PDB file of C-alpha atoms in Angstrom:
ATOM      1  CA  MET A  85      -5.139 -23.450  27.541  1.00 84.00           C
ATOM      2  CA  ALA A  86      -5.575 -21.412  24.800  1.00 96.00           C
ATOM      3  CA  LYS A  87      -7.402 -18.274  25.214  1.00 98.00           C
ATOM      4  CA  LEU A  88      -9.047 -15.355  23.148  1.00 98.00           C
ATOM      5  CA  TYR A  89      -7.459 -11.632  23.954  1.00 98.00           C
ATOM      6  CA  PHE A  90      -8.691  -8.710  23.261  1.00 98.00           C
ATOM      7  CA  TYR A  91      -6.173  -5.703  22.989  1.00 98.00           C
ATOM      8  CA  TYR A  92      -8.189  -2.445  22.405  1.00 97.00           C
ATOM      9  CA  ALA A  93      -7.199   1.318  22.354  1.00 95.00           C
ATOM     10  CA  SER A  94      -8.354   4.304  20.939  1.00 93.00           C
ATOM     11  CA  MET A  95      -6.241   5.139  17.569  1.00 88.00           C
ATOM     12  CA  ASN A  96      -2.657   5.553  17.831  1.00 87.00           C
ATOM     13  CA  ALA A  97      -1.767   3.326  20.897  1.00 90.00           C
ATOM     14  CA  GLY A  98       0.511   1.031  18.772  1.00 90.00           C
ATOM     15  CA  LYS A  99      -2.101  -1.933  18.742  1.00 94.00           C
ATOM     16  CA  SER A 100      -0.640  -3.071  15.007  1.00 91.00           C
ATOM     17  CA  ALA A 101       2.861  -2.572  16.403  1.00 94.00           C
ATOM     18  CA  HIS A 102       1.980  -4.717  19.466  1.00 95.00           C
ATOM     19  CA  LEU A 103       0.432  -7.207  17.175  1.00 96.00           C
ATOM     20  CA  LEU A 104       3.696  -7.446  14.970  1.00 95.00           C
ATOM     21  CA  GLN A 105       5.903  -7.842  18.205  1.00 96.00           C
ATOM     22  CA  ALA A 106       3.868 -10.748  19.372  1.00 96.00           C
ATOM     23  CA  ASP A 107       4.101 -12.276  15.879  1.00 97.00           C
ATOM     24  CA  PHE A 108       7.822 -11.826  16.129  1.00 96.00           C
ATOM     25  CA  ASN A 109       8.043 -13.123  19.482  1.00 97.00           C
ATOM     26  CA  TYR A 110       6.185 -16.559  18.232  1.00 97.00           C
ATOM     27  CA  ARG A 111       8.237 -17.034  14.954  1.00 95.00           C
ATOM     28  CA  GLU A 112      11.754 -16.331  16.777  1.00 97.00           C
ATOM     29  CA  ARG A 113      10.947 -19.225  18.553  1.00 97.00           C
ATOM     30  CA  GLY A 114       9.955 -21.273  15.426  1.00 97.00           C
ATOM     31  CA  MET A 115       6.556 -21.414  15.954  1.00 97.00           C
ATOM     32  CA  ARG A 116       3.718 -20.536  13.182  1.00 97.00           C
ATOM     33  CA  THR A 117       1.130 -17.885  13.249  1.00 98.00           C
ATOM     34  CA  MET A 118      -1.618 -16.732  11.322  1.00 97.00           C
ATOM     35  CA  LEU A 119      -2.009 -12.982  10.313  1.00 97.00           C
ATOM     36  CA  TRP A 120      -5.716 -11.335   9.850  1.00 97.00           C
ATOM     37  CA  THR A 121      -6.602  -7.929   9.064  1.00 95.00           C
ATOM     38  CA  ALA A 122      -9.788  -6.463   7.361  1.00 92.00           C
ATOM     39  CA  ALA A 123     -10.298  -6.112   3.763  1.00 91.00           C
ATOM     40  CA  LEU A 124     -12.312  -3.130   4.422  1.00 81.00           C
ATOM     41  CA  ASP A 125      -9.081  -1.135   5.052  1.00 69.00           C
ATOM     42  CA  SER A 126      -8.034  -0.794   1.455  1.00 66.00           C
ATOM     43  CA  ARG A 127      -4.786   1.059   2.762  1.00 67.00           C
ATOM     44  CA  SER A 128      -3.390  -1.726   4.103  1.00 67.00           C
ATOM     45  CA  GLY A 129      -2.830  -3.786   0.747  1.00 74.00           C
ATOM     46  CA  GLY A 130      -3.085  -7.092   2.583  1.00 82.00           C
ATOM     47  CA  ARG A 131      -0.339  -6.327   5.307  1.00 82.00           C
ATOM     48  CA  VAL A 132      -0.511  -5.344   9.127  1.00 82.00           C
ATOM     49  CA  LYS A 133       1.189  -2.124   9.161  1.00 79.00           C
ATOM     50  CA  SER A 134       2.210   0.038  12.231  1.00 79.00           C
ATOM     51  CA  ARG A 135       2.477   3.694  12.042  1.00 77.00           C
ATOM     52  CA  ILE A 136       6.360   3.069  13.396  1.00 78.00           C
ATOM     53  CA  GLY A 137       6.894   1.431  10.331  1.00 77.00           C
ATOM     54  CA  LEU A 138       6.621  -2.354  11.203  1.00 78.00           C
ATOM     55  CA  GLU A 139       4.659  -4.499   8.680  1.00 75.00           C
ATOM     56  CA  SER A 140       4.310  -8.050   7.785  1.00 83.00           C
ATOM     57  CA  GLY A 141       1.755  -9.827   5.128  1.00 90.00           C
ATOM     58  CA  ALA A 142      -1.700 -10.946   6.540  1.00 95.00           C
ATOM     59  CA  HIS A 143      -4.924 -12.740   5.192  1.00 94.00           C
ATOM     60  CA  LEU A 144      -7.826 -10.627   4.833  1.00 94.00           C
ATOM     61  CA  PHE A 145     -10.983 -10.935   6.350  1.00 95.00           C
ATOM     62  CA  THR A 146     -14.708  -9.642   5.124  1.00 95.00           C
ATOM     63  CA  PRO A 147     -17.761  -9.835   6.643  1.00 96.00           C
ATOM     64  CA  GLU A 148     -18.501 -13.469   4.813  1.00 97.00           C
ATOM     65  CA  THR A 149     -14.958 -15.063   5.684  1.00 97.00           C
ATOM     66  CA  ASP A 150     -15.261 -18.190   7.691  1.00 97.00           C
ATOM     67  CA  LEU A 151     -12.076 -17.687  10.167  1.00 97.00           C
ATOM     68  CA  TRP A 152     -12.981 -21.295  11.611  1.00 98.00           C
ATOM     69  CA  ALA A 153     -12.515 -23.049   8.205  1.00 97.00           C
ATOM     70  CA  ALA A 154      -9.636 -20.878   6.942  1.00 97.00           C
ATOM     71  CA  VAL A 155      -7.384 -21.515   9.955  1.00 98.00           C
ATOM     72  CA  MET A 156      -8.221 -24.910  10.523  1.00 98.00           C
ATOM     73  CA  ALA A 157      -7.152 -25.641   6.869  1.00 97.00           C
ATOM     74  CA  GLU A 158      -3.914 -23.789   7.702  1.00 96.00           C
ATOM     75  CA  HIS A 159      -3.563 -25.512  11.074  1.00 97.00           C
ATOM     76  CA  ALA A 160      -4.075 -28.765   9.323  1.00 96.00           C
ATOM     77  CA  ALA A 161      -1.092 -28.318   6.951  1.00 95.00           C
ATOM     78  CA  ALA A 162       1.112 -27.566   9.417  1.00 95.00           C
ATOM     79  CA  PRO A 163       0.289 -26.618  13.246  1.00 97.00           C
ATOM     80  CA  LEU A 164      -0.383 -22.801  14.191  1.00 98.00           C
ATOM     81  CA  ALA A 165       0.793 -21.922  17.523  1.00 98.00           C
ATOM     82  CA  CYS A 166      -1.202 -18.419  17.394  1.00 98.00           C
ATOM     83  CA  VAL A 167      -3.810 -16.364  15.301  1.00 98.00           C
ATOM     84  CA  LEU A 168      -3.461 -12.653  15.340  1.00 98.00           C
ATOM     85  CA  VAL A 169      -6.139 -10.247  14.095  1.00 98.00           C
ATOM     86  CA  ASP A 170      -5.559  -6.565  13.519  1.00 95.00           C
ATOM     87  CA  GLU A 171      -8.627  -4.403  12.973  1.00 94.00           C
ATOM     88  CA  ALA A 172     -10.847  -7.018  14.994  1.00 97.00           C
ATOM     89  CA  GLN A 173     -13.406  -4.413  15.380  1.00 96.00           C
ATOM     90  CA  PHE A 174     -14.628  -4.831  11.871  1.00 95.00           C
ATOM     91  CA  LEU A 175     -15.141  -8.377  12.715  1.00 98.00           C
ATOM     92  CA  MET A 176     -18.939 -10.065  12.492  1.00 98.00           C
ATOM     93  CA  PRO A 177     -20.230 -11.013  15.910  1.00 98.00           C
ATOM     94  CA  GLN A 178     -20.306 -14.624  14.376  1.00 97.00           C
ATOM     95  CA  GLN A 179     -17.040 -14.310  13.559  1.00 98.00           C
ATOM     96  CA  VAL A 180     -15.846 -13.450  17.151  1.00 98.00           C
ATOM     97  CA  TRP A 181     -17.452 -16.457  18.321  1.00 98.00           C
ATOM     98  CA  ARG A 182     -15.492 -18.635  15.634  1.00 97.00           C
ATOM     99  CA  LEU A 183     -12.591 -17.132  17.171  1.00 98.00           C
ATOM    100  CA  ALA A 184     -13.288 -17.939  20.463  1.00 98.00           C
ATOM    101  CA  ARG A 185     -13.993 -21.475  19.092  1.00 97.00           C
ATOM    102  CA  LEU A 186     -10.505 -22.077  17.933  1.00 98.00           C
ATOM    103  CA  ALA A 187      -9.626 -20.978  21.187  1.00 98.00           C
ATOM    104  CA  ASP A 188     -11.794 -23.345  23.319  1.00 98.00           C
ATOM    105  CA  GLU A 189     -11.917 -26.165  20.381  1.00 97.00           C
ATOM    106  CA  ALA A 190      -8.830 -26.188  18.505  1.00 97.00           C
ATOM    107  CA  ALA A 191      -6.298 -25.087  21.252  1.00 97.00           C
ATOM    108  CA  ILE A 192      -5.161 -22.245  19.178  1.00 98.00           C
ATOM    109  CA  PRO A 193      -4.427 -18.831  21.092  1.00 98.00           C
ATOM    110  CA  VAL A 194      -6.126 -15.893  19.497  1.00 98.00           C
ATOM    111  CA  LEU A 195      -4.838 -12.320  19.782  1.00 98.00           C
ATOM    112  CA  CYS A 196      -7.343  -9.562  18.706  1.00 98.00           C
ATOM    113  CA  TYR A 197      -6.539  -5.919  18.368  1.00 97.00           C
ATOM    114  CA  GLY A 198      -8.614  -3.073  17.644  1.00 96.00           C
ATOM    115  CA  LEU A 199     -10.646  -0.055  18.525  1.00 94.00           C
ATOM    116  CA  ARG A 200     -13.360  -0.448  21.299  1.00 94.00           C
ATOM    117  CA  THR A 201     -15.697   2.290  20.050  1.00 93.00           C
ATOM    118  CA  ASP A 202     -16.219   4.796  16.730  1.00 90.00           C
ATOM    119  CA  PHE A 203     -16.276   8.668  16.781  1.00 89.00           C
ATOM    120  CA  ARG A 204     -19.701   8.592  18.317  1.00 90.00           C
ATOM    121  CA  GLY A 205     -18.087   6.517  21.511  1.00 91.00           C
ATOM    122  CA  GLU A 206     -20.526   3.731  20.227  1.00 92.00           C
ATOM    123  CA  LEU A 207     -19.059   0.133  20.179  1.00 95.00           C
ATOM    124  CA  PHE A 208     -18.517  -1.526  17.238  1.00 95.00           C
ATOM    125  CA  PRO A 209     -20.360  -5.237  16.834  1.00 95.00           C
ATOM    126  CA  GLY A 210     -16.955  -6.936  16.685  1.00 97.00           C
ATOM    127  CA  SER A 211     -15.612  -5.062  19.846  1.00 97.00           C
ATOM    128  CA  ALA A 212     -18.907  -5.431  21.836  1.00 98.00           C
ATOM    129  CA  VAL A 213     -18.792  -9.153  21.562  1.00 98.00           C
ATOM    130  CA  LEU A 214     -15.201  -9.575  22.225  1.00 98.00           C
ATOM    131  CA  LEU A 215     -15.506  -7.117  25.110  1.00 98.00           C
ATOM    132  CA  GLY A 216     -18.093  -9.744  26.306  1.00 98.00           C
ATOM    133  CA  ILE A 217     -16.577 -13.153  25.734  1.00 98.00           C
ATOM    134  CA  ALA A 218     -12.794 -12.932  25.431  1.00 98.00           C
ATOM    135  CA  ASP A 219     -10.854 -14.844  28.582  1.00 98.00           C
ATOM    136  CA  ALA A 220      -8.723 -11.667  28.650  1.00 98.00           C
ATOM    137  CA  LEU A 221      -9.064  -7.915  28.169  1.00 97.00           C
ATOM    138  CA  VAL A 222      -5.896  -5.502  27.544  1.00 97.00           C
ATOM    139  CA  GLU A 223      -6.267  -1.850  27.407  1.00 96.00           C
ATOM    140  CA  LEU A 224      -3.488  -0.319  25.433  1.00 96.00           C
ATOM    141  CA  LYS A 225      -2.796   3.266  25.879  1.00 94.00           C
ATOM    142  CA  ALA A 226      -2.578   6.550  23.860  1.00 93.00           C
ATOM    143  CA  VAL A 227      -2.218   9.886  24.999  1.00 94.00           C
ATOM    144  CA  CYS A 228      -4.626  13.158  24.438  1.00 95.00           C
ATOM    145  CA  HIS A 229      -2.856  16.247  23.719  1.00 94.00           C
ATOM    146  CA  CYS A 230      -3.692  17.548  27.494  1.00 96.00           C
ATOM    147  CA  GLY A 231      -1.650  14.412  28.953  1.00 95.00           C
ATOM    148  CA  ARG A 232      -4.211  12.397  29.968  1.00 96.00           C
ATOM    149  CA  LYS A 233      -5.139   8.884  28.469  1.00 95.00           C
ATOM    150  CA  ALA A 234      -6.815   8.685  25.115  1.00 95.00           C
ATOM    151  CA  THR A 235      -9.939   6.582  25.198  1.00 95.00           C
ATOM    152  CA  MET A 236     -11.855   8.216  22.554  1.00 93.00           C
ATOM    153  CA  ASN A 237     -11.506   8.639  18.627  1.00 90.00           C
ATOM    154  CA  LEU A 238     -12.999  12.179  17.349  1.00 90.00           C
ATOM    155  CA  ARG A 239     -13.401  12.053  13.738  1.00 83.00           C
ATOM    156  CA  VAL A 240     -12.578  15.344  11.719  1.00 85.00           C
ATOM    157  CA  ASP A 241     -13.107  16.964   8.411  1.00 83.00           C
ATOM    158  CA  GLU A 242     -10.812  18.081   5.892  1.00 84.00           C
ATOM    159  CA  LYS A 243      -9.971  21.320   7.876  1.00 84.00           C
ATOM    160  CA  GLY A 244      -9.835  19.573  11.237  1.00 79.00           C
ATOM    161  CA  ARG A 245     -13.370  20.224  12.595  1.00 82.00           C
ATOM    162  CA  ALA A 246     -15.091  17.785  14.667  1.00 78.00           C
ATOM    163  CA  VAL A 247     -17.584  15.511  12.799  1.00 79.00           C
ATOM    164  CA  SER A 248     -20.731  13.940  14.751  1.00 78.00           C
ATOM    165  CA  ASP A 249     -22.756  12.479  11.964  1.00 71.00           C
ATOM    166  CA  GLY A 250     -22.064   9.774   9.539  1.00 68.00           C
ATOM    167  CA  ALA A 251     -21.524   5.895   8.624  1.00 66.00           C
ATOM    168  CA  GLN A 252     -19.921   4.108  11.733  1.00 69.00           C
ATOM    169  CA  THR A 253     -17.026   3.505   9.461  1.00 66.00           C
ATOM    170  CA  GLU A 254     -14.784   5.616   7.378  1.00 65.00           C
ATOM    171  CA  ILE A 255     -11.544   4.478   6.732  1.00 62.00           C
ATOM    172  CA  GLY A 256      -8.609   6.950   7.731  1.00 57.00           C
ATOM    173  CA  GLY A 257      -5.663   7.613  10.040  1.00 59.00           C
ATOM    174  CA  ASN A 258      -4.302  11.025  11.473  1.00 59.00           C
ATOM    175  CA  ASP A 259      -6.021  13.083   8.896  1.00 68.00           C
ATOM    176  CA  ARG A 260      -9.317  11.982   9.768  1.00 79.00           C
ATOM    177  CA  TYR A 261      -9.213  10.958  13.541  1.00 85.00           C
ATOM    178  CA  VAL A 262      -7.626  12.119  16.736  1.00 90.00           C
ATOM    179  CA  ALA A 263      -7.323  10.195  19.766  1.00 92.00           C
ATOM    180  CA  LEU A 264      -8.624  12.233  22.667  1.00 93.00           C
ATOM    181  CA  CYS A 265      -9.699  11.711  26.323  1.00 95.00           C
ATOM    182  CA  ARG A 266     -13.281  11.816  26.945  1.00 94.00           C
ATOM    183  CA  ARG A 267     -13.207  15.432  28.396  1.00 95.00           C
ATOM    184  CA  HIS A 268     -11.811  17.014  25.338  1.00 94.00           C
ATOM    185  CA  PHE A 269     -13.807  14.472  22.984  1.00 91.00           C
ATOM    186  CA  SER A 270     -17.149  15.812  24.516  1.00 92.00           C
ATOM    187  CA  ALA A 271     -16.067  19.437  23.988  1.00 92.00           C
ATOM    188  CA  ALA A 272     -15.292  18.944  20.669  1.00 90.00           C
ATOM    189  CA  LEU A 273     -18.372  17.410  19.685  1.00 88.00           C
ATOM    190  CA  ALA A 274     -20.274  20.225  21.902  1.00 86.00           C
ATOM    191  CA  GLY A 275     -18.781  22.619  19.490  1.00 75.00           C
ATOM    192  CA  ALA A 276     -19.448  20.785  16.287  1.00 60.00           C
TER     193      ALA A 276
END
């Protein structure tokens, strides 16, 4: 039975590297996969990229992308063994449901990787639905500067100061976000 998986973590936990390793494992065994990443993150250039240097080409999704139709068209041409989605927090709720349908009706495993929460500690809409309906939830671990598990994503300004206001989504990497444990996240925001 195919399942919908959600691998979630704070930033810098190796989500993209984990996705690329899973993709490699399928492909090494001669199985076809289909990779997706968010068009919103224009830094990727249509690629899933990890901080440790691994990367692979991917299809881009927007809020309007019909993932069911796109995947089924590819699957009809030649069977897919797995669909892998990076930056899954940017999926729309209906897109998550269509990915679940791929697992349930087309028997294609779907592995989604993304952030659970934003810089305020609030769920992203795509992540909220994934947490609610995924068959398997897997937390990947990142480490705070204190050595505890990092579960939060602190947004910082160009001087490294905590930011507590703004749009939910602002694309950036280590220059804009710091993975912290909840204690240090709360302390940083209290000082903002």
